[in-house]
Coordinates of C-alpha atoms and ligand atoms in Angstrom, one line a residue:
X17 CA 55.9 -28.7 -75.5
X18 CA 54.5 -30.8 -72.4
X19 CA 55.5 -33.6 -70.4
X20 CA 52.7 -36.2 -70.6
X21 CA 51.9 -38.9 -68.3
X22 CA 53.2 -42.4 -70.2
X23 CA 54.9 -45.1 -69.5
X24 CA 58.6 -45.7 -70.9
X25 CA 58.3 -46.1 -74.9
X26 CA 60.2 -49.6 -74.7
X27 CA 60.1 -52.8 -72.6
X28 CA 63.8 -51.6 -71.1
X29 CA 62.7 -52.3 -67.8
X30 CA 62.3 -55.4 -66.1
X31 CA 59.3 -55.5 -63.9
X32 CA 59.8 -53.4 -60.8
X33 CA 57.9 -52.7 -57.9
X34 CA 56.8 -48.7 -57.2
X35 CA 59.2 -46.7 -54.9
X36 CA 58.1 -43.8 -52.9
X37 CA 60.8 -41.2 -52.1
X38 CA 60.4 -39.4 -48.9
X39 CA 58.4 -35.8 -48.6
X40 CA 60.4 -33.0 -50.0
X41 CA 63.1 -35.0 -52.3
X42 CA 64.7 -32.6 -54.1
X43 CA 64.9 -33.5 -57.6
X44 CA 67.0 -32.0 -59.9
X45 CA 69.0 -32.0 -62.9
X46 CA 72.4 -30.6 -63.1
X47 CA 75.0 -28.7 -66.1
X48 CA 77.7 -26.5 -65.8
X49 CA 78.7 -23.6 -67.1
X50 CA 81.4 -23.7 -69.8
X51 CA 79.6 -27.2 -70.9
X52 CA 76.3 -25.3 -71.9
X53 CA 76.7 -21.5 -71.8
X54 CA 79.0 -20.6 -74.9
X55 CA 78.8 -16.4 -75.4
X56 CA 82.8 -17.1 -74.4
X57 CA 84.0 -13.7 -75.3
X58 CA 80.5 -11.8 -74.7
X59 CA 79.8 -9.0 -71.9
X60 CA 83.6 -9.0 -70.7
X61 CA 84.3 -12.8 -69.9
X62 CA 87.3 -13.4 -70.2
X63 CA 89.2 -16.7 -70.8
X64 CA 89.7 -20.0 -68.9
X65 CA 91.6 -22.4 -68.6
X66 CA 88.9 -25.0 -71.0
X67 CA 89.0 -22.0 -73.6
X68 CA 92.7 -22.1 -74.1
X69 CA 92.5 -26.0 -73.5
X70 CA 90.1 -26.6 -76.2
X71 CA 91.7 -24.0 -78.7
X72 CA 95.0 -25.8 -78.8
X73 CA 95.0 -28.6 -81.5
X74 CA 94.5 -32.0 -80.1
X75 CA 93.1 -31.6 -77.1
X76 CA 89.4 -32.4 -77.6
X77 CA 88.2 -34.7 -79.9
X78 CA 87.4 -32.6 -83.2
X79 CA 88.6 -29.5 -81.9
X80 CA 85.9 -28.9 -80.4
X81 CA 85.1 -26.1 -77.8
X82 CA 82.8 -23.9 -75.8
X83 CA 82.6 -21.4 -77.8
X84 CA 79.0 -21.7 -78.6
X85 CA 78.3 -24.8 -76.4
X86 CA 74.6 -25.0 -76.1
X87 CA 73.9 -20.8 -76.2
X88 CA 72.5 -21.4 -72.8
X89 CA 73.8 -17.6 -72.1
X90 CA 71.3 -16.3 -74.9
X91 CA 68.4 -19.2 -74.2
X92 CA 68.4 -18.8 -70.1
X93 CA 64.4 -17.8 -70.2
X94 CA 63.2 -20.8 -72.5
X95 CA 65.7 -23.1 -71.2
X96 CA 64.5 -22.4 -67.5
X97 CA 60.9 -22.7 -69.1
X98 CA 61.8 -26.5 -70.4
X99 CA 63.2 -27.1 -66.8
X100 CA 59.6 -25.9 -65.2
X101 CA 58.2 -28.1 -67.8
X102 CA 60.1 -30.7 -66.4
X103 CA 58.6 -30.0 -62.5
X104 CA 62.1 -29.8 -61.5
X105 CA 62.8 -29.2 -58.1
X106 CA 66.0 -28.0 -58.3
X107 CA 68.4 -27.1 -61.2
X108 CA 72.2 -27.3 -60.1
X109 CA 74.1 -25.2 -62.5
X110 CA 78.4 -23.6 -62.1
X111 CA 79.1 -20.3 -61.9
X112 CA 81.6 -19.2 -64.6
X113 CA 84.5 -18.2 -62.4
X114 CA 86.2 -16.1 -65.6
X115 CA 82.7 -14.6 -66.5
X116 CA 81.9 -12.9 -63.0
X117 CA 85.7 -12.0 -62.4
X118 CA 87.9 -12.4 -65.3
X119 CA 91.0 -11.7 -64.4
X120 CA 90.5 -14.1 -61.6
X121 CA 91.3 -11.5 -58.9
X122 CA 90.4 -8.2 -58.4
X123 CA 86.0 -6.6 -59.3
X124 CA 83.3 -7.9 -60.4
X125 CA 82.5 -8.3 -63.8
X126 CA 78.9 -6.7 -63.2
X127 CA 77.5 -7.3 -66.4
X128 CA 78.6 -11.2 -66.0
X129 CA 76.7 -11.4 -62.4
X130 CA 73.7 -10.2 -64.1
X131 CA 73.4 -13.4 -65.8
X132 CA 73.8 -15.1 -63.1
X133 CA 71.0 -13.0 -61.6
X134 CA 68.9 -13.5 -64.0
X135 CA 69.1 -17.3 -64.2
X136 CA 68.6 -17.6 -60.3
X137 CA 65.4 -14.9 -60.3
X138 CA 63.7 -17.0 -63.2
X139 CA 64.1 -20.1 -61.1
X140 CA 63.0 -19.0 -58.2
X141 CA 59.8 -17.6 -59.9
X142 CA 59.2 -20.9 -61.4
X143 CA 59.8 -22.8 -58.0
X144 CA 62.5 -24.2 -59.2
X145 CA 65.4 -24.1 -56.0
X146 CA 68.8 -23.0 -57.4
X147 CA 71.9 -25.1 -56.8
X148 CA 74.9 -23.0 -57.4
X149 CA 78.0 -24.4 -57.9
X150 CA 81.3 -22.0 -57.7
X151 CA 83.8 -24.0 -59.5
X152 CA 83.1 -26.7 -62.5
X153 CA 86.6 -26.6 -63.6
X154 CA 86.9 -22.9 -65.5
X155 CA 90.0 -21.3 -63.9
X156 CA 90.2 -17.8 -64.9
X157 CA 93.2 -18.2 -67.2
X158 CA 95.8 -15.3 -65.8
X159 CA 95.4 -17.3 -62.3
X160 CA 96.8 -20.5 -64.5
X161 CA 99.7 -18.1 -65.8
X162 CA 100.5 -17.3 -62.1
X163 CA 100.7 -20.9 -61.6
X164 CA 97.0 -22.6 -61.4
X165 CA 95.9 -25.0 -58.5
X166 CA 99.6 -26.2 -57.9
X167 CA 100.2 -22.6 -56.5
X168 CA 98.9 -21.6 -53.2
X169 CA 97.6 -18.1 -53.7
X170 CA 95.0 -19.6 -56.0
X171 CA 93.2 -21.2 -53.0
X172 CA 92.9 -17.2 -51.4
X173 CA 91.4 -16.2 -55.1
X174 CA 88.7 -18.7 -54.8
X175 CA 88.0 -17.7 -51.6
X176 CA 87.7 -13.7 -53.1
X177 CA 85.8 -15.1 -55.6
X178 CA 83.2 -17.2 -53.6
X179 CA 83.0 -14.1 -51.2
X180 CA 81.5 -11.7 -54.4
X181 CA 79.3 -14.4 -55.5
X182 CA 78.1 -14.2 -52.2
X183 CA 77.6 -11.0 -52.4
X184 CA 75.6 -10.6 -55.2
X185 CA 73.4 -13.9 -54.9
X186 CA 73.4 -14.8 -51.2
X187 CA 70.3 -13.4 -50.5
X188 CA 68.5 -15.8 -53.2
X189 CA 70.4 -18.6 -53.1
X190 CA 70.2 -21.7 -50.2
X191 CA 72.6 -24.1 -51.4
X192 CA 76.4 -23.4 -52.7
X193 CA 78.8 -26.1 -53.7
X194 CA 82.0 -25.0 -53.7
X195 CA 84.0 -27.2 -55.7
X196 CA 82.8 -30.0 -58.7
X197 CA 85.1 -33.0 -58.6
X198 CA 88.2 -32.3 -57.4
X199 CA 89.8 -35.0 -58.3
X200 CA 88.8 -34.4 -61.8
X201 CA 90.4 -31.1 -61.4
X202 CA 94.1 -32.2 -59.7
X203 CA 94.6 -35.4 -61.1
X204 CA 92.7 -35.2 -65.2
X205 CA 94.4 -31.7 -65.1
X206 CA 97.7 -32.0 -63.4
X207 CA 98.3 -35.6 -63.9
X208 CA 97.3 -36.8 -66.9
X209 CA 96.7 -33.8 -68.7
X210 CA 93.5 -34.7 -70.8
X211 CA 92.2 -32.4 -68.8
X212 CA 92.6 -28.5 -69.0
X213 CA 95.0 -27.5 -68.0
X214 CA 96.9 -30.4 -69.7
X215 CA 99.8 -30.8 -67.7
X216 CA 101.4 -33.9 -66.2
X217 CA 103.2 -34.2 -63.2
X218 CA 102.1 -36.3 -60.5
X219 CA 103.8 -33.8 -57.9
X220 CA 101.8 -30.7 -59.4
X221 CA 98.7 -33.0 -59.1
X222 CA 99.0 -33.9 -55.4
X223 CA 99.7 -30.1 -54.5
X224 CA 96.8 -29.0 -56.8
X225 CA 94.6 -31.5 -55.1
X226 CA 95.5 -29.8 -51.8
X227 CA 95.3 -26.3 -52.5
X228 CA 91.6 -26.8 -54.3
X229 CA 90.6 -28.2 -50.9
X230 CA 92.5 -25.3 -49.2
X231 CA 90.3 -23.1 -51.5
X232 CA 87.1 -24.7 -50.2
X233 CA 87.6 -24.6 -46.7
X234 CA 88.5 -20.9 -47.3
X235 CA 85.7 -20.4 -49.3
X236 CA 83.0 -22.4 -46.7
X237 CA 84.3 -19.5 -44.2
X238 CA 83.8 -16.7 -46.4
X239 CA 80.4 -18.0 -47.1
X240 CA 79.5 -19.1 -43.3
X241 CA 80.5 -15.4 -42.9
X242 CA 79.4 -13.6 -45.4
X243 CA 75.4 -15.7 -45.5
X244 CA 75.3 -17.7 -42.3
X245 CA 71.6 -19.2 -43.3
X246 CA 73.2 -20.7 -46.4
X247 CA 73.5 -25.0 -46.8
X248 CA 77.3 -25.3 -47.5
X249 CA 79.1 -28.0 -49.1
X250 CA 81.1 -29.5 -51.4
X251 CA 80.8 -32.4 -54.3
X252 CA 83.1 -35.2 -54.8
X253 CA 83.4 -38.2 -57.5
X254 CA 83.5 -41.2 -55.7
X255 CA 83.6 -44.8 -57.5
X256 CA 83.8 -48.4 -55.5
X257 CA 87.1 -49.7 -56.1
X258 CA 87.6 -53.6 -55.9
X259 CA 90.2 -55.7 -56.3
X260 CA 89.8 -58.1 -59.3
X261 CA 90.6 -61.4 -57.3
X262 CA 91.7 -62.1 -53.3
X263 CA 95.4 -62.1 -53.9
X264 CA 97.4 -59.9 -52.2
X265 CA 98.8 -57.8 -54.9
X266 CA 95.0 -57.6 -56.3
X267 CA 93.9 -55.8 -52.8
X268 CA 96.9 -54.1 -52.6
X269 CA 96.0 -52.4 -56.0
X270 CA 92.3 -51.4 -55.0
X271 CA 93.7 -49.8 -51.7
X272 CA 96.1 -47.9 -53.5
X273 CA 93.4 -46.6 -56.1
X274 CA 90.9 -46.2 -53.4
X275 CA 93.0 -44.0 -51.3
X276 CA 93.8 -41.7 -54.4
X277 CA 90.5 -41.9 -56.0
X278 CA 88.1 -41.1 -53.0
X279 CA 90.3 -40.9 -49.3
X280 CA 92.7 -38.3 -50.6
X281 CA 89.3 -36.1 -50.9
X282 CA 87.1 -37.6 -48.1
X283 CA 89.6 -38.2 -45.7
X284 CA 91.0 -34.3 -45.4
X285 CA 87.6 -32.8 -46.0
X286 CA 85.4 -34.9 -43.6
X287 CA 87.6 -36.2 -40.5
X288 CA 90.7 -33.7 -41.1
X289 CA 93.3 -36.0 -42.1
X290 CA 95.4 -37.9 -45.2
X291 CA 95.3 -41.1 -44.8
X292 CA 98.4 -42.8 -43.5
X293 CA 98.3 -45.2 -46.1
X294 CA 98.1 -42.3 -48.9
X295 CA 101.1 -40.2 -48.3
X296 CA 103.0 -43.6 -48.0
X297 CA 102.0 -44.3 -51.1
X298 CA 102.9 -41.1 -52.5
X299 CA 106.5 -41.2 -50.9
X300 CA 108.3 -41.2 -54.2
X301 CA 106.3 -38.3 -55.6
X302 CA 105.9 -35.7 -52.8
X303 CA 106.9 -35.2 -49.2
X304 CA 103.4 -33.5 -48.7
X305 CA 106.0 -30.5 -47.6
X306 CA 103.2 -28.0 -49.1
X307 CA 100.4 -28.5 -46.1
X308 CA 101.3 -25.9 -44.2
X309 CA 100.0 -26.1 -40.3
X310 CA 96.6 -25.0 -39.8
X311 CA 95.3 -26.2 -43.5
X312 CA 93.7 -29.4 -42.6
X313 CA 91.3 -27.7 -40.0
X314 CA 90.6 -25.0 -42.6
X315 CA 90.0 -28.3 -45.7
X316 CA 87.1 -29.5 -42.9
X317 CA 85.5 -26.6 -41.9
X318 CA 82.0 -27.7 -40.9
X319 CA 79.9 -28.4 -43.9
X320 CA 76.0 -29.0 -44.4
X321 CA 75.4 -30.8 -46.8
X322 CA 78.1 -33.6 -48.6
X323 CA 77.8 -33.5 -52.9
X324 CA 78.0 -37.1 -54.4
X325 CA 78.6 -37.9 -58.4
X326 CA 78.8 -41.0 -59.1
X327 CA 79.0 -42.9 -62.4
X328 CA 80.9 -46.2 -62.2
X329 CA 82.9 -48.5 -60.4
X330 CA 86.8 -49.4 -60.9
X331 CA 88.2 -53.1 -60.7
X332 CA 91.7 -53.1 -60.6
X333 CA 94.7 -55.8 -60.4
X334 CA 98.2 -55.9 -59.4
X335 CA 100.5 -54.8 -62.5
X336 CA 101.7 -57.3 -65.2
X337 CA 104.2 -55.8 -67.3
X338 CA 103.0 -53.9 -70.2
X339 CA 99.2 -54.4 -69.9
X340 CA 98.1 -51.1 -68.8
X341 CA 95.3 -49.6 -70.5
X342 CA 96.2 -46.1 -72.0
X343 CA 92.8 -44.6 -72.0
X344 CA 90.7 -41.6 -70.5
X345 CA 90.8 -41.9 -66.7
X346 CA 92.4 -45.1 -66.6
X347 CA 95.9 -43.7 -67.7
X348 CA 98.2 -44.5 -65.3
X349 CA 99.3 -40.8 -65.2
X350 CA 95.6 -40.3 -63.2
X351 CA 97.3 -42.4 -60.0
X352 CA 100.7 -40.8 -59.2
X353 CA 102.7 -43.0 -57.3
X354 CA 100.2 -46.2 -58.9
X355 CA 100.8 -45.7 -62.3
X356 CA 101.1 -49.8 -63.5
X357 CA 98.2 -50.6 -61.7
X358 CA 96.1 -52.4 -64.2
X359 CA 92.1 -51.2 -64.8
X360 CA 90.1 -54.3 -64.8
X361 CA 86.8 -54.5 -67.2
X362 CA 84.2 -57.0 -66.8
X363 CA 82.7 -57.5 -69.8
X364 CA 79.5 -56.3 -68.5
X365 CA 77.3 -53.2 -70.1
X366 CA 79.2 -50.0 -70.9
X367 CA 78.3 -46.6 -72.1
X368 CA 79.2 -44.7 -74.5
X369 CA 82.0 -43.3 -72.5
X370 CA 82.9 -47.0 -72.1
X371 CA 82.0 -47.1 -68.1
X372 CA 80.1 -49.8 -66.7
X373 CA 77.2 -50.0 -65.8
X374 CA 76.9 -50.5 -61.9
X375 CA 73.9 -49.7 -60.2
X376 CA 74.6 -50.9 -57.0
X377 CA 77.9 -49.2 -56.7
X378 CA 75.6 -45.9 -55.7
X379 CA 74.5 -48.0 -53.0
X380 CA 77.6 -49.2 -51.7
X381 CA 79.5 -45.3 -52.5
X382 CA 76.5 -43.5 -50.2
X383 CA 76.8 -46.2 -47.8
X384 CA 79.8 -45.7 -47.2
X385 CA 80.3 -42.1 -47.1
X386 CA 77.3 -42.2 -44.0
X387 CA 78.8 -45.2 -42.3
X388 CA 82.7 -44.3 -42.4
X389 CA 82.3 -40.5 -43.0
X390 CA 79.7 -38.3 -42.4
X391 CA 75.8 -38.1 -40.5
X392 CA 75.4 -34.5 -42.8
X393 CA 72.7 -35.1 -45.5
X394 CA 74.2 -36.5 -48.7
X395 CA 72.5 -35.1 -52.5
X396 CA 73.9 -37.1 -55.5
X397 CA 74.6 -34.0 -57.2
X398 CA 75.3 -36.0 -60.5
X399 CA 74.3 -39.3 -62.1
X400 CA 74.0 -40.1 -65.6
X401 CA 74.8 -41.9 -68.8
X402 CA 76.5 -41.3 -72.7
X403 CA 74.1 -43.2 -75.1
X404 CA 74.1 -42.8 -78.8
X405 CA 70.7 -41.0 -79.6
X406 CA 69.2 -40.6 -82.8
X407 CA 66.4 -38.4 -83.8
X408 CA 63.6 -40.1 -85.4
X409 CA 60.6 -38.4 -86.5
X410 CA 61.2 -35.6 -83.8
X411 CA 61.6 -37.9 -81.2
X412 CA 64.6 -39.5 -79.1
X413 CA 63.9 -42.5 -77.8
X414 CA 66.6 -43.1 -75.1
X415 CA 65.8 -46.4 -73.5
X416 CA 69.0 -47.2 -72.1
X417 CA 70.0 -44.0 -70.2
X418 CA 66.1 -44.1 -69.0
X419 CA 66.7 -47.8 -67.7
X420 CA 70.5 -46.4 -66.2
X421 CA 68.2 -43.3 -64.6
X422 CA 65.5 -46.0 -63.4
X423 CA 68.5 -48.6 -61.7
X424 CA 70.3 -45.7 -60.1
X425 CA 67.1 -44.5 -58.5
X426 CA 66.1 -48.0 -57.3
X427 CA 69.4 -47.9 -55.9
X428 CA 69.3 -44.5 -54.0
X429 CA 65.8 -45.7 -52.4
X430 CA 67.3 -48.5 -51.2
X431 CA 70.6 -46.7 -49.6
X432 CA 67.8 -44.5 -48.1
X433 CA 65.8 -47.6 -46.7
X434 CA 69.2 -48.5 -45.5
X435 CA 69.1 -45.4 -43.3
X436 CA 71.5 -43.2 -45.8
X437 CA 70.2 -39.9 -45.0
X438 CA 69.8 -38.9 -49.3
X439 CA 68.0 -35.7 -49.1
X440 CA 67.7 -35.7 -53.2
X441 CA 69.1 -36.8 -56.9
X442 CA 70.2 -34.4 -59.8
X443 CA 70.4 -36.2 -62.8
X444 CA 73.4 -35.2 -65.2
X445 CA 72.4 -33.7 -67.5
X446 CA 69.3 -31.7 -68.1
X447 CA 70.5 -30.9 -72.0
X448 CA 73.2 -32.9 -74.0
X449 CA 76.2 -30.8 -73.6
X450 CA 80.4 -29.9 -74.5
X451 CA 81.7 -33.3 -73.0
X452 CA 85.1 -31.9 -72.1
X453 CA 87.7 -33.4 -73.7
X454 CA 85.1 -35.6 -75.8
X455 CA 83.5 -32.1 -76.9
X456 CA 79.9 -32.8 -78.5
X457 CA 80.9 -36.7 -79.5
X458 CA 78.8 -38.0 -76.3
X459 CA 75.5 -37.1 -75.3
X460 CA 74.1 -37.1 -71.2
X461 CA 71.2 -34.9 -71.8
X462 CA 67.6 -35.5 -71.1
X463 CA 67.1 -33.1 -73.3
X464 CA 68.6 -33.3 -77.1
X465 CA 69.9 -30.5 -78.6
X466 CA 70.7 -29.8 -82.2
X467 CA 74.0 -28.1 -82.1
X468 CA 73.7 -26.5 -85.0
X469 CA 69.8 -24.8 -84.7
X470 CA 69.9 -25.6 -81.1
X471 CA 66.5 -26.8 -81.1
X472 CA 65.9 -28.7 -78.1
X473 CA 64.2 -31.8 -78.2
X474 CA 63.5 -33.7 -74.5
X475 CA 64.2 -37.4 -74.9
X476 CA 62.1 -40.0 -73.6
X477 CA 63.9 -40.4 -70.6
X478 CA 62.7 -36.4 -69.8
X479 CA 59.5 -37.4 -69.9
X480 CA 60.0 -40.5 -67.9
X481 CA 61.4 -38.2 -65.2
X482 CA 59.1 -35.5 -65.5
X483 CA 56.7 -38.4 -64.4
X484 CA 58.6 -39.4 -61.8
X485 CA 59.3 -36.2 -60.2
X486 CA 55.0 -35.9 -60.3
X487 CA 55.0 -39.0 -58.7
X488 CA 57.9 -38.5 -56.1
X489 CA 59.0 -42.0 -57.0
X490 CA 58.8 -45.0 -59.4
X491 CA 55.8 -46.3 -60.6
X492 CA 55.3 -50.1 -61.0
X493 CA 56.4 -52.3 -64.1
Ligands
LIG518 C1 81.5 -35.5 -64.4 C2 81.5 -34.0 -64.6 C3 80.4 -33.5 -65.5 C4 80.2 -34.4 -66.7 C5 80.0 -35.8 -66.2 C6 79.8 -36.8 -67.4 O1 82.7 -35.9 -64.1 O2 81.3 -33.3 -63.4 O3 80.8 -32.1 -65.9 O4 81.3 -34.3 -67.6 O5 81.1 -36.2 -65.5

């Protein structure tokens, strides 16, 4: 299979000028690990928090699990050999927290490291740069018996547990991401429980929010210590919130959601602080009585590098009674303390996941993070679109997610014409993947894959990307 040279297979794009990224981008595409590895029970993994989360009736659409996923676990040598196909850079890919340590405390599970090892010595013979991630979301289930990210202790197990990662693949790996998404993690799995764990309690939420923070900073020392030539950081999901009109109640609303959706994180992690604002908000839910002296400087330990996802942009209103929409992020149960503020949609284009389509949202999100935040370089660790994608005659044609890819990356140039230090892009996803709670229903990949042979077919968006990574940019339109 090859990659050739061609121009996008439909006129998707509007006529565009070419874009040169700067020497050295790091392109890359990104997965993680219970989304793509299945072998769930295989050389003494044990379970996580997604395996007893997709087990129980109800939770994912289908019943679907990870079971199986995309048998990354069994394909690692020709997967990595589509990805070097691909020129990638750089492949950004979670550590299964359960499969190196399964009890989520205590040794090494060797025989689950030596996938691990594997994967990164077959990069890095490709020229491919790994991008380890410690934690997409798979808590080691006996740690979620003991109490999961609302308890304390768990922040001193991921600490442990970055420290034998380190071990083992500090010597060939550069850059480690400690957490994916923590907000994901606290508020999807605390709060409104479509998330694994699946529990909801806005209280439980806010702690667990602060104790997988607490975790990082712990874990950033343990790395500095352990590999002090490593590039440390952490990513968050970050969205633009506006208010839907000027009124009061309107900007009221999109502080609220702003300071839950990206200050609780940025705030702590980057200048040391919660925002006033924040823990006012949260009155009603939490005195905050579980930061403990000493934990903010530990949440913003130095970092070298600041992780960015991004996918879409919220618009929200004051509350009118009775019109909150009950769906996916936007249940109210995500914004303890803000639960009937209304989700605004525009009526512009969605994806399949039903988020809009905003291009210049990644411009505004890295702005701001360089401008209000941080001078450290910025990577969007993840940015990518659900499209419906049929297989015709062996190929996919996926226009739309090639034209998202394409709008996105206009829109990175420009934040790095605006003086945004970007250092590089990871596209989600390399390979269509377990979507969570939506299990196989939505595809992100470049690549397609056949769940059922698990042939792999890349999309013409892979090929589009593969020619742009060639061309470290865009060509013309
Ligand atoms: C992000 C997750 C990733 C994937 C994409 C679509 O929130 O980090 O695993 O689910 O969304």
């Amino acid at each position: 299979m090859s990659y050739p040279a061609r121009p996008p297979a439909s006129g998707a794009l509007a006529e565009r000028p070419p874009l040169t990224f700067p020497p050295g981008f790091l392109w890359g595409a990104a997965t993680a690990a219970y989304q793509i590895e299945g072998a769930a029970t295989e050389d003494g993994r044990g379970p996580s928090i997604w395996d007893t989360f997709s087990h129980t009736p109800g939770r994912t659409v289908n019943g679907h699990t990870g079971d199986v996923a995309c048998d990354h676990y069994h394909r690692l040598d020709s997967d990595v050999a589509l990805m070097a196909e691909l020129g990638l850079k750089s492949y950004r890919f979670s550590v299964s927290w359960p499969r190196v340590q399964p009890g989520g405390s205590g040794p090494a599970n060797e025989a689950g490291l030596d996938f691990y090892r594997r994967l990164v010595d077959n990069l890095l013979a490709n020229g491919i740069e790994p991008w380890l991630t410690l934690y997409h979301w798979d808590l080691p289930q006996p740690l979620e018996d003991a109490g999961g990210w609302p308890a304390r202790d768990t922040a001193a197990r991921f600490a442990d547990y970055a420290t034998l990662v380190a071990d083992a693949l500090g010597d060939r790996v550069r850059y480690w991401t400690t957490l994916n998404e923590p907000w994901c993690s606290a508020f999807l799995g605390y709060g409104s429980g479509v998330h694994a764990p699946g529990r909801s309690d806005g209280a439980e939420a806010v702690r667990a929010g602060h104790h997988l923070m607490l975790g990082h900073g712990l874990a950033v020392q343990a790395l500095r210590a352990a590999r002090p030539t490593a590039e440390l950081g952490v990513t968050v999901n970050l969205y633009p919130v506006d208010p839907a009109s000027d009124a009061p109640g309107d900007v009221d609303a999109a502080r609220r959601i702003d300071g839950l959706a990206n200050r609780f994180f940025l705030d702590p992690l980057l200048k040391g602080a919660y925002p006033e604002d924040l823990v006012a908000d949260l009155a009603e839910v939490t005195d905050f009585g579980h930061v403990q002296d000493g934990d903010l400087a530990t949440i913003s330990s130095p970092l070298d590098v600041v992780g960015v996802n991004y996918y879409s942009r919220h618009v929200v209103a004051a509350p009118i009674e009775g019109q909150q929409p009950e769906k996916y992020w936007r249940a109210p149960s995500c914004w303890p303390g803000s639960e009937d503020v209304r989700f605004v949609t525009r009526g512009v284009p969605v994806t399949d996941m039903d988020w809009e389509i905003d291009a210049p949202g990644l411009l505004e999100t890295l702005r701001r993070v360089h401008e209000e935040y941080t001078d450290l370089p910025l990577y969007v660790t993840e940015n990518g679109s659900a499209f419906v994608d049929t297989v015709v005659d062996g190929e996919v044609d996926d226009v739309d997610r090639l034209a998202y890819f394409d709008a996105h990356l206009r829109a990175s140039h420009e934040a790095i014409e605006a003086g945004v230090p970007l250092r590089g892009y990871f596209a989600w996803s390399l390979m269509d993947n377990f979507e969570w709670a939506w299990g196989y229903t939505k595809r992100f990949g470049m690549i397609h894959v056949d769940y059922d042979s698990q042939v792999r077919i890349p999309k013409s968006s892979a090929r589009w990307y593969a020619e742009v990574i060639r061309r470290n940019g865009l060509a013309a339109q």
